[in-house]
Amino acid sequence: MQQKIIILDFGSQTTQLIGRRVRELDTFCEILPYNKFPKNDPDVIGVILSGSPYSVHDPEAFQCDLNEFVGKYPVLGICYGAQYISHSTGGKVERTESREYGRAHLKSVDNSNPLFVGFEQNSQVWMSHGDTITKIPEDCKVIASTEDVENAAYASSEKPLWAVQFHPEVFHSLQGKTLLKNFVVDICGSKQEWSAASYVETTVEELKKQVGNDRVILGLSGGVDSTVCAMLLKKAIGNQLTCIFVDHGMLRKNEFNNVMEAYSGLGLNVIGVDASEKFFKDLEGITDPEQKRKIIGRDFVEVFNAEAKKITDAKWLAQGTIYPDRIESLSITGMTIKSHHNVGGLPKEMHLQLCEPLQWLFKDEVRRVGYELGIPASLIERHPFPGPGLAVRILGDITPERVKILQDADDIYIETMKKWVCEDGEVLYNKVWQAGTVLLTTVRSVGVMGDERTYEHPVALRAVTSTDAMTADWAHLPYEFLAKVSNEIINKVKGVNRVCYDISSKPPATIEWE
Ligand code: XMP
């Protein structure tokens, strides 16, 4: 049995964050559409109702049948969840003057209630509501208020039911983690047994059952997700797994060989395909970023399929899809799962079934599972790298010569970053979310080298800090580091006579230039 908390998603932007927080309590959870509560699942130990962009009074507001779980499991309503419970069970929700956005402070906190054990009076919480709960259900009592809102938290005296108007899952609710721990561990009784080791153990068993003696194919990219996916499968089914790694010619310098070597060190059975000629030919003269992406995506599918077709006994296609990919595409009204950008469109006549062993993991959990499987840090801690590779970092059309220039510049930048130890003892590469170089082939500037005038292209360095690539800030790299990199690139890379550093945040810029 694997205990789980069900999080019913009413469409809030912070639903995923609730999931993250529950996992941080070493407890498994599933985020499901608001009206898809699993009625006969013996593993459920509690239910959380998320916030929503709607008001309970909106005609299109999401509704669920509370009778499916209220009174049967411990339930926690958050924001809209709290309002919905009140609205549906005899309380009242109204649009008043007391709407709150941002920081608020709790008062009259009832520390004798199990939800608020260890809470301080005046604890800062994060609010975001236009409507206010003006009356709570009959069997409930108020367990915390704020300056402006009387019913900031309430609990039933008869059933295991709690509701909070604020968002405990967000960073700015300073004791939010305490509240969620009180609910998940003390109220729901989680044994906190969800860990990377237990995930590996149960997933390997499941994969053995799912796949049996069949052959599985998997597209590797050198990135964390596909590597961890491959190693999980290898542990489960050994050499019934065949991996395919396509080189489109726009990877980092020596990356294809380095990654193939690393994979071979891990004992993976990998077919490496050098298809760079085809990609370069099809990209000739193309300057529009979206067109570049389309051509690369199409060529990738063609090359991958041609290789996959040779593996005639394959029955399964494995993909490194992770949980956030699924939640984003699990629209809360439908259940369509997006196809992976690397292998979309595999020919139907191959009749392959999909196998997605990472589908329950958040990114940092994938890394933890990776370490558990003995994958070296050099593969697990790699910066993200876009599927189309350096093609979207060469502004203008792509030629093998330009790729070579960019690879050389990029190699100096990244290798120096990997060796640079900061004042606090941490390696600079590990402090940065993602870094890369951009070749501005559409710009030329004048320089002087020795006695000669040069007229060449600039390279832009990009480095950002981020947690999820949705927003990012430019990394404040040390000047001494930038000076060293700039000097080396200009001295060693023929074709580049100027180096700039990109100091734009996302938004309004993006991480990639194209
Ligand atoms: P942007 O440039 O949108 O990038 O801020 C966010 C993250 O996505 C990566 N990226 C891509 N990854 N195919 C990919 O597989 C693509 O076409 C693509 N475009 C951007 C980018 O490197 C960053 O990590």
Coordinates of C-alpha atoms and ligand atoms in Angstrom, one line a residue:
M1 CA 0.0 0.0 0.0
Q2 CA 1.2 3.5 -0.9
Q3 CA -0.5 6.1 1.2
K4 CA -1.6 9.1 -0.9
I5 CA -3.1 12.5 -0.5
I6 CA -5.5 13.6 -3.3
I7 CA -5.3 17.2 -4.4
L8 CA -8.4 18.2 -6.3
D9 CA -7.4 20.9 -8.8
F10 CA -9.9 23.8 -9.2
G11 CA -7.5 25.6 -11.6
S12 CA -5.4 27.7 -9.2
Q13 CA -1.9 28.6 -10.3
T14 CA -0.5 27.3 -7.0
T15 CA -2.0 23.8 -7.2
Q16 CA 1.3 22.3 -8.3
L17 CA 2.9 24.0 -5.4
I18 CA 0.6 22.2 -3.0
G19 CA 1.8 18.9 -4.6
R20 CA 5.4 19.9 -4.1
R21 CA 4.9 20.7 -0.5
V22 CA 3.1 17.4 0.2
R23 CA 6.0 15.5 -1.5
E24 CA 8.5 17.5 0.6
L25 CA 6.8 15.8 3.6
D26 CA 7.8 12.4 2.0
T27 CA 4.2 11.7 1.2
F28 CA 2.9 10.7 -2.2
C29 CA 0.1 12.8 -3.7
E30 CA -1.9 12.9 -6.9
I31 CA -3.2 16.1 -8.5
L32 CA -6.6 15.3 -10.1
P33 CA -9.2 17.4 -11.9
Y34 CA -11.7 18.9 -9.3
N35 CA -14.5 16.4 -10.2
K36 CA -12.4 13.2 -10.6
F37 CA -12.1 12.0 -7.0
P38 CA -11.1 8.3 -7.1
K39 CA -14.0 6.7 -5.2
N40 CA -12.5 3.2 -4.6
D41 CA -8.9 3.9 -3.9
P42 CA -7.8 2.2 -0.7
D43 CA -4.6 4.2 -0.5
V44 CA -6.2 7.6 -0.1
I45 CA -5.5 9.1 3.4
G46 CA -6.7 12.7 2.9
V47 CA -8.0 15.3 0.4
I48 CA -7.0 18.9 -0.3
L49 CA -9.1 21.2 -2.4
S50 CA -7.1 23.9 -4.2
G51 CA -7.8 27.5 -5.0
S52 CA -9.4 28.6 -8.3
P53 CA -9.6 31.6 -10.7
Y54 CA -13.4 31.5 -10.3
S55 CA -15.7 32.9 -7.6
V56 CA -18.2 30.3 -6.3
H57 CA -20.9 32.6 -7.7
D58 CA -19.6 32.4 -11.3
P59 CA -21.9 30.4 -13.5
E60 CA -19.0 28.5 -14.9
A61 CA -17.3 27.9 -11.4
F62 CA -16.0 24.4 -10.9
Q63 CA -18.1 22.2 -8.7
C64 CA -17.5 18.8 -7.1
D65 CA -19.6 16.4 -5.0
L66 CA -18.3 16.9 -1.5
N67 CA -20.2 13.8 -0.3
E68 CA -17.7 11.6 -2.1
F69 CA -15.1 12.4 0.5
V70 CA -16.2 14.8 3.3
G71 CA -16.8 12.8 6.5
K72 CA -14.9 9.8 5.0
Y73 CA -11.4 11.3 4.9
P74 CA -9.7 14.3 6.5
V75 CA -10.3 17.2 4.1
L76 CA -8.5 20.6 3.8
G77 CA -10.0 23.4 1.7
I78 CA -7.6 26.1 0.6
C79 CA -8.9 29.5 -0.6
Y80 CA -11.6 28.7 -3.2
G81 CA -11.7 25.2 -1.6
A82 CA -12.6 26.8 1.7
Q83 CA -15.2 29.0 0.1
Y84 CA -16.7 26.2 -1.9
I85 CA -17.1 24.0 1.3
S86 CA -18.8 26.9 3.0
H87 CA -21.0 27.9 0.1
S88 CA -22.1 24.3 -0.4
T89 CA -22.8 23.3 3.2
G90 CA -24.9 26.1 4.6
G91 CA -22.4 28.9 5.0
K92 CA -22.2 32.1 2.9
V93 CA -19.6 33.6 0.6
E94 CA -20.0 37.3 -0.5
R95 CA -18.2 40.0 -2.3
T96 CA -17.5 42.5 0.5
E97 CA -15.1 45.3 1.2
S98 CA -12.7 42.8 3.0
R99 CA -11.0 41.3 0.0
E100 CA -7.3 40.8 0.6
Y101 CA -4.3 40.4 -1.7
G102 CA -0.8 39.8 -0.3
R103 CA 0.4 39.7 3.2
A104 CA -1.9 39.4 6.2
H105 CA -1.4 38.3 9.8
L106 CA -3.4 35.8 11.7
K107 CA -4.8 36.6 15.1
S108 CA -6.9 34.6 17.5
V109 CA -5.2 31.4 16.4
D110 CA -6.6 28.4 18.1
N111 CA -3.5 26.4 19.0
S112 CA -5.6 23.6 20.5
N113 CA -6.8 22.7 17.1
P114 CA -4.6 20.1 15.5
L115 CA -4.2 22.2 12.3
F116 CA -2.6 25.1 14.2
V117 CA -0.3 23.2 16.7
G118 CA 3.0 25.1 16.8
F119 CA 1.5 28.2 15.1
E120 CA 2.5 31.7 16.4
Q121 CA -0.1 34.4 17.0
N122 CA 0.4 37.1 14.3
S123 CA 1.9 34.5 11.9
Q124 CA 2.2 36.0 8.4
V125 CA 0.0 34.4 5.7
W126 CA -0.5 35.0 2.0
M127 CA -4.0 35.9 0.9
S128 CA -5.5 36.2 -2.6
H129 CA -9.3 36.5 -2.6
G130 CA -12.0 38.8 -3.9
D131 CA -14.9 37.0 -2.1
T132 CA -15.1 36.6 1.6
I133 CA -16.6 33.8 3.7
T134 CA -19.2 35.8 5.7
K135 CA -20.8 32.7 7.4
I136 CA -19.3 29.4 8.1
P137 CA -21.2 26.1 8.1
E138 CA -23.4 25.2 11.1
D139 CA -21.1 22.5 12.5
C140 CA -18.0 24.6 12.2
K141 CA -16.0 27.0 14.4
V142 CA -13.5 29.7 13.5
I143 CA -10.0 28.8 14.4
A144 CA -8.1 31.9 13.1
S145 CA -8.9 35.4 11.9
T146 CA -7.0 38.3 10.3
E147 CA -7.4 42.0 10.8
D148 CA -9.9 42.2 7.9
V149 CA -11.4 38.7 7.7
E150 CA -13.1 37.1 10.6
N151 CA -13.4 33.6 9.0
A152 CA -9.8 33.1 7.9
A153 CA -9.8 29.5 9.0
Y154 CA -12.5 27.2 10.3
A155 CA -12.9 23.6 11.3
S156 CA -15.8 21.2 11.8
S157 CA -16.6 20.0 15.3
E158 CA -18.2 16.8 13.9
K159 CA -16.1 15.8 10.9
P160 CA -12.4 15.8 10.0
L161 CA -12.8 19.0 7.9
W162 CA -10.7 22.1 7.9
A163 CA -10.7 25.2 5.6
V164 CA -8.3 28.1 5.3
Q165 CA -8.8 31.3 3.3
F166 CA -5.0 31.8 2.9
H167 CA -2.5 29.8 0.8
P168 CA -0.2 27.7 3.1
E169 CA 1.6 26.3 0.1
V170 CA 3.3 29.6 -0.9
F171 CA 6.6 30.8 0.4
H172 CA 5.2 34.0 1.9
S173 CA 2.9 32.1 4.3
L174 CA 5.8 31.7 6.8
Q175 CA 4.3 28.8 8.8
G176 CA 2.6 27.2 5.8
K177 CA 4.8 24.2 5.9
T178 CA 3.9 23.6 9.6
L179 CA 0.2 23.8 8.7
L180 CA 0.6 21.3 5.9
K181 CA 2.7 19.0 8.1
N182 CA 0.0 19.1 10.8
F183 CA -2.6 18.2 8.2
V184 CA -0.7 15.5 6.2
V185 CA 1.3 13.8 9.0
D186 CA -0.7 14.4 12.2
I187 CA -4.2 14.6 10.9
C188 CA -4.1 12.2 7.9
G189 CA -1.5 9.9 9.5
S190 CA 1.1 9.9 6.7
K191 CA 3.9 7.5 7.6
Q192 CA 6.2 9.6 5.4
E193 CA 7.5 6.6 3.5
W194 CA 7.7 8.3 0.0
S195 CA 11.4 8.5 -0.9
A196 CA 13.7 8.2 -3.9
A197 CA 14.7 4.7 -2.7
S198 CA 11.1 3.6 -2.3
Y199 CA 10.2 5.0 -5.7
V200 CA 12.9 3.1 -7.4
E201 CA 11.9 -0.1 -5.6
T202 CA 8.2 0.1 -6.5
T203 CA 8.7 1.4 -10.0
V204 CA 11.1 -1.3 -10.9
E205 CA 8.6 -3.9 -9.7
E206 CA 5.8 -2.2 -11.7
L207 CA 8.0 -2.0 -14.9
K208 CA 8.8 -5.7 -14.7
K209 CA 5.1 -6.5 -14.5
Q210 CA 4.1 -4.0 -17.2
V211 CA 6.8 -4.9 -19.8
G212 CA 7.4 -8.6 -19.1
N213 CA 9.7 -10.0 -21.7
D214 CA 9.0 -7.3 -24.3
R215 CA 11.6 -5.0 -25.9
V216 CA 11.4 -1.3 -25.1
I217 CA 12.9 1.6 -27.1
L218 CA 13.8 5.0 -25.7
G219 CA 15.1 8.2 -27.2
L220 CA 18.0 9.6 -25.2
S221 CA 19.0 13.2 -25.3
G222 CA 21.8 13.4 -22.8
G223 CA 19.5 15.3 -20.4
V224 CA 18.5 14.3 -16.9
D225 CA 15.0 13.0 -17.6
S226 CA 15.8 10.6 -20.4
T227 CA 18.9 9.3 -18.6
V228 CA 17.1 8.6 -15.4
C229 CA 14.3 7.0 -17.3
A230 CA 16.8 4.7 -19.1
M231 CA 18.5 3.7 -15.9
L232 CA 15.2 2.8 -14.2
L233 CA 14.3 0.6 -17.2
K234 CA 17.7 -1.0 -17.2
K235 CA 17.3 -1.9 -13.6
A236 CA 13.9 -3.4 -14.3
I237 CA 14.4 -5.2 -17.6
G238 CA 18.2 -5.2 -18.3
N239 CA 19.1 -5.6 -22.0
Q240 CA 15.5 -5.7 -23.2
L241 CA 16.0 -1.9 -23.4
T242 CA 17.4 -0.3 -26.6
C243 CA 18.2 3.4 -26.5
I244 CA 18.6 5.7 -29.5
F245 CA 20.6 8.9 -29.4
V246 CA 20.3 11.2 -32.4
D247 CA 23.1 13.7 -33.1
H248 CA 21.6 16.6 -35.1
G249 CA 25.0 18.3 -35.3
M250 CA 24.1 21.2 -33.1
L251 CA 25.0 19.7 -29.7
R252 CA 27.8 21.2 -27.6
K253 CA 31.4 20.6 -28.5
N254 CA 32.2 16.9 -28.1
E255 CA 28.9 16.3 -26.4
F256 CA 27.8 13.4 -28.6
N257 CA 31.0 11.4 -27.9
N258 CA 31.1 12.4 -24.2
V259 CA 27.5 11.4 -23.6
M260 CA 27.9 8.2 -25.5
E261 CA 30.9 7.3 -23.4
A262 CA 29.0 8.2 -20.2
Y263 CA 26.1 6.0 -21.2
S264 CA 28.4 3.1 -22.1
G265 CA 29.9 3.5 -18.6
L266 CA 26.4 3.1 -17.2
G267 CA 26.0 -0.1 -19.1
L268 CA 23.3 1.2 -21.4
N269 CA 22.7 -0.3 -24.8
V270 CA 22.7 2.8 -27.0
I271 CA 22.5 3.2 -30.8
G272 CA 24.2 6.5 -31.7
V273 CA 23.0 8.0 -35.0
D274 CA 25.0 10.8 -36.6
A275 CA 22.4 12.6 -38.7
S276 CA 24.0 16.0 -38.8
E277 CA 24.4 16.1 -42.6
K278 CA 20.7 15.8 -43.1
F279 CA 19.9 18.5 -40.5
F280 CA 22.4 20.9 -41.9
K281 CA 21.1 20.4 -45.4
D282 CA 17.5 20.9 -44.4
L283 CA 18.3 24.0 -42.4
E284 CA 20.3 25.7 -45.2
G285 CA 19.3 29.4 -45.5
I286 CA 16.7 29.2 -42.8
T287 CA 16.7 32.2 -40.4
D288 CA 13.3 32.2 -38.8
P289 CA 13.4 30.6 -35.3
E290 CA 10.1 28.8 -35.5
Q291 CA 10.9 27.4 -38.9
K292 CA 14.2 26.1 -37.5
R293 CA 12.4 24.4 -34.7
K294 CA 9.8 22.8 -37.1
I295 CA 12.5 21.5 -39.4
I296 CA 14.5 20.1 -36.6
G297 CA 11.4 18.5 -35.0
R298 CA 10.4 16.9 -38.3
D299 CA 13.9 15.6 -39.1
F300 CA 14.2 14.3 -35.6
V301 CA 11.1 12.2 -35.9
E302 CA 12.1 10.9 -39.3
V303 CA 15.6 9.8 -38.1
F304 CA 14.3 8.4 -34.9
N305 CA 11.5 6.4 -36.6
A306 CA 13.9 5.0 -39.2
E307 CA 16.1 3.7 -36.5
A308 CA 13.2 2.5 -34.3
K309 CA 11.7 0.5 -37.3
K310 CA 14.9 -1.6 -37.4
I311 CA 14.1 -2.9 -33.9
T312 CA 11.4 -5.2 -35.1
D313 CA 10.6 -6.9 -31.8
A314 CA 10.0 -3.6 -30.0
K315 CA 6.6 -3.4 -28.2
W316 CA 7.0 -0.4 -26.0
L317 CA 8.2 3.2 -26.4
A318 CA 9.5 4.7 -23.1
Q319 CA 9.4 8.5 -22.6
G320 CA 10.9 10.6 -19.9
T321 CA 7.7 12.6 -19.3
I322 CA 7.7 14.1 -15.8
Y323 CA 4.8 15.2 -13.6
P324 CA 4.8 18.9 -14.4
D325 CA 4.5 18.1 -18.1
R326 CA 1.5 16.0 -17.3
I327 CA -0.2 18.5 -15.0
E328 CA 0.2 21.3 -17.5
S329 CA -1.4 19.2 -20.2
L330 CA -4.0 17.6 -17.9
S331 CA -6.4 20.4 -18.5
I332 CA -8.8 20.3 -15.6
T333 CA -11.8 19.6 -17.9
G334 CA -10.1 17.0 -20.1
M335 CA -7.4 14.4 -19.8
T336 CA -5.2 14.7 -22.9
I337 CA -1.5 14.1 -22.3
K338 CA 0.8 16.0 -24.6
S339 CA 3.2 14.0 -26.7
H340 CA 6.9 14.4 -25.9
H341 CA 8.6 16.9 -28.1
N342 CA 11.4 14.5 -29.0
V343 CA 9.4 11.6 -30.3
G344 CA 6.0 12.8 -31.2
G345 CA 4.4 11.2 -34.2
L346 CA 5.9 7.7 -34.1
P347 CA 4.4 5.6 -36.9
K348 CA 1.1 4.0 -35.9
E349 CA 2.0 0.8 -37.7
M350 CA 4.6 0.1 -35.1
H351 CA 1.9 -0.4 -32.5
L352 CA 4.1 0.7 -29.7
Q353 CA 2.6 1.1 -26.2
L354 CA 3.7 4.0 -24.1
C355 CA 5.7 3.6 -20.9
E356 CA 6.4 6.6 -18.7
P357 CA 8.2 5.7 -15.5
L358 CA 8.9 9.2 -14.4
Q359 CA 5.3 10.4 -14.8
W360 CA 4.8 11.0 -11.0
L361 CA 8.0 12.9 -10.3
F362 CA 8.9 16.6 -10.0
K363 CA 12.2 17.7 -11.5
D364 CA 14.2 17.6 -8.2
E365 CA 12.7 14.2 -7.4
V366 CA 14.0 13.0 -10.8
R367 CA 17.5 14.1 -9.7
R368 CA 17.1 12.3 -6.4
V369 CA 16.0 9.1 -8.1
G370 CA 19.0 9.5 -10.5
Y371 CA 21.5 9.6 -7.6
E372 CA 19.7 6.6 -6.1
L373 CA 20.4 4.7 -9.3
G374 CA 24.1 5.6 -9.2
I375 CA 24.1 8.1 -12.1
P376 CA 27.1 10.4 -11.8
A377 CA 26.6 14.1 -10.8
S378 CA 28.1 15.2 -14.1
L379 CA 24.9 13.8 -15.9
I380 CA 22.4 14.7 -13.2
E381 CA 23.4 18.3 -12.5
R382 CA 23.7 19.3 -16.2
H383 CA 22.2 22.6 -17.1
P384 CA 19.0 22.3 -19.3
F385 CA 19.8 22.4 -23.0
P386 CA 17.1 23.1 -25.7
G387 CA 16.1 20.2 -28.0
P388 CA 17.1 22.2 -31.2
G389 CA 20.5 22.9 -29.6
L390 CA 22.8 25.6 -30.9
A391 CA 20.4 26.1 -33.9
V392 CA 18.4 28.6 -31.7
R393 CA 21.7 30.2 -30.5
I394 CA 22.9 31.1 -33.9
L395 CA 21.0 34.2 -34.9
G396 CA 20.7 33.9 -38.7
D397 CA 21.2 30.9 -40.9
I398 CA 23.1 27.9 -39.7
T399 CA 26.3 26.5 -41.3
P400 CA 28.7 23.9 -39.9
E401 CA 31.4 26.6 -39.7
R402 CA 29.2 28.8 -37.5
V403 CA 28.3 25.9 -35.3
K404 CA 32.0 25.2 -34.9
I405 CA 32.7 28.8 -33.9
L406 CA 29.8 28.7 -31.3
Q407 CA 30.8 25.3 -30.0
D408 CA 34.4 26.6 -29.3
A409 CA 33.2 29.8 -27.6
D410 CA 30.6 27.9 -25.6
D411 CA 33.1 25.3 -24.5
I412 CA 35.5 27.9 -23.1
Y413 CA 32.6 29.6 -21.2
I414 CA 31.1 26.4 -19.8
E415 CA 34.3 24.7 -18.9
T416 CA 35.7 27.8 -17.2
M417 CA 32.4 28.0 -15.2
K418 CA 32.7 24.4 -14.1
K419 CA 36.2 25.1 -12.8
W420 CA 35.4 28.5 -11.1
V421 CA 35.2 28.3 -7.4
C422 CA 33.3 31.2 -5.8
E423 CA 34.2 32.9 -2.5
D424 CA 31.7 30.7 -0.6
G425 CA 33.4 27.6 -1.9
E426 CA 30.7 26.6 -4.3
V427 CA 31.4 26.0 -8.0
L428 CA 29.9 28.7 -10.2
Y429 CA 28.3 26.2 -12.6
N430 CA 26.2 24.8 -9.8
K431 CA 24.9 28.2 -8.8
V432 CA 23.6 28.9 -12.3
W433 CA 20.4 27.4 -13.7
Q434 CA 21.4 27.5 -17.3
A435 CA 24.2 29.1 -19.3
G436 CA 25.2 29.3 -23.0
T437 CA 26.6 31.4 -25.7
V438 CA 24.8 33.1 -28.6
L439 CA 26.5 33.9 -32.0
L440 CA 25.2 37.1 -33.5
T441 CA 25.9 36.3 -37.2
T442 CA 23.7 39.2 -38.3
V443 CA 26.0 41.7 -36.5
R444 CA 29.6 42.6 -37.4
S445 CA 31.8 45.0 -35.5
V446 CA 35.3 46.4 -35.9
G447 CA 38.2 45.3 -33.7
V448 CA 42.0 45.4 -33.8
M449 CA 44.2 42.3 -33.2
G450 CA 47.9 42.9 -33.3
D451 CA 48.3 45.4 -36.2
E452 CA 45.3 44.2 -38.0
R453 CA 41.8 45.5 -38.3
T454 CA 39.1 42.8 -37.8
Y455 CA 35.5 42.9 -38.8
E456 CA 33.8 39.9 -37.2
H457 CA 30.9 38.7 -35.2
P458 CA 30.2 39.2 -31.5
V459 CA 29.3 36.4 -29.1
A460 CA 26.8 37.1 -26.3
L461 CA 27.1 35.2 -23.0
R462 CA 23.9 34.2 -21.2
A463 CA 23.6 32.9 -17.7
V464 CA 20.4 32.8 -15.6
T465 CA 19.2 31.8 -12.2
S466 CA 15.7 30.3 -12.0
T467 CA 13.7 27.5 -10.4
D468 CA 11.5 26.4 -13.2
A469 CA 12.5 28.4 -16.3
M470 CA 9.1 30.2 -16.3
T471 CA 10.8 33.3 -14.8
A472 CA 14.5 33.9 -14.7
D473 CA 17.0 36.6 -13.6
W474 CA 20.4 37.2 -15.2
A475 CA 23.1 35.7 -13.0
H476 CA 25.4 38.2 -11.4
L477 CA 28.6 36.5 -12.5
P478 CA 31.9 37.7 -11.1
Y479 CA 33.7 40.4 -13.2
E480 CA 37.0 38.4 -13.0
F481 CA 35.3 35.4 -14.4
L482 CA 33.7 37.4 -17.2
A483 CA 37.1 39.0 -18.0
K484 CA 38.8 35.6 -18.2
V485 CA 36.2 34.1 -20.5
S486 CA 36.1 37.2 -22.7
N487 CA 39.9 37.2 -23.1
E488 CA 40.0 33.5 -23.9
I489 CA 37.2 33.5 -26.4
I490 CA 38.6 36.5 -28.4
N491 CA 42.1 35.1 -28.3
K492 CA 41.3 31.5 -29.2
V493 CA 38.1 31.5 -31.3
K494 CA 38.7 32.7 -34.8
G495 CA 35.7 34.6 -36.1
V496 CA 34.8 36.3 -32.9
N497 CA 36.2 39.7 -31.9
R498 CA 33.8 40.9 -29.2
V499 CA 32.0 39.4 -26.2
C500 CA 28.9 40.9 -24.5
Y501 CA 27.0 39.8 -21.4
D502 CA 23.2 39.6 -21.5
I503 CA 21.7 41.3 -18.5
S504 CA 18.0 40.8 -19.3
S505 CA 15.6 39.0 -17.0
K506 CA 12.6 36.8 -18.1
P507 CA 10.1 38.3 -18.5
P508 CA 10.3 40.4 -20.6
A509 CA 13.2 38.6 -22.3
T510 CA 13.4 34.8 -22.7
I511 CA 16.3 32.6 -21.8
E512 CA 17.1 31.7 -25.4
W513 CA 17.6 34.5 -27.9
E514 CA 15.5 32.7 -30.5
Ligands
XMP1 P1 12.8 30.4 -23.0 O1 13.8 30.8 -24.1 O2 11.4 30.2 -23.5 O3 13.3 28.9 -22.5 O4 12.9 31.3 -21.8 C1 12.8 28.3 -21.4 C2 13.5 26.9 -21.3 O5 13.1 26.1 -22.4 C3 14.3 25.8 -23.2 N1 13.8 25.8 -24.6 C4 13.6 24.7 -25.3 N2 13.7 23.4 -25.0 N3 13.0 22.9 -27.2 C5 13.4 22.5 -26.0 O6 13.5 21.3 -25.7 C6 12.8 24.2 -27.6 O7 12.5 24.5 -28.7 C7 13.2 25.1 -26.6 N4 13.2 26.5 -26.6 C8 13.6 26.9 -25.3 C9 15.3 26.8 -22.8 O8 16.6 26.3 -23.1 C10 15.1 27.0 -21.4 O9 15.6 26.0 -20.5

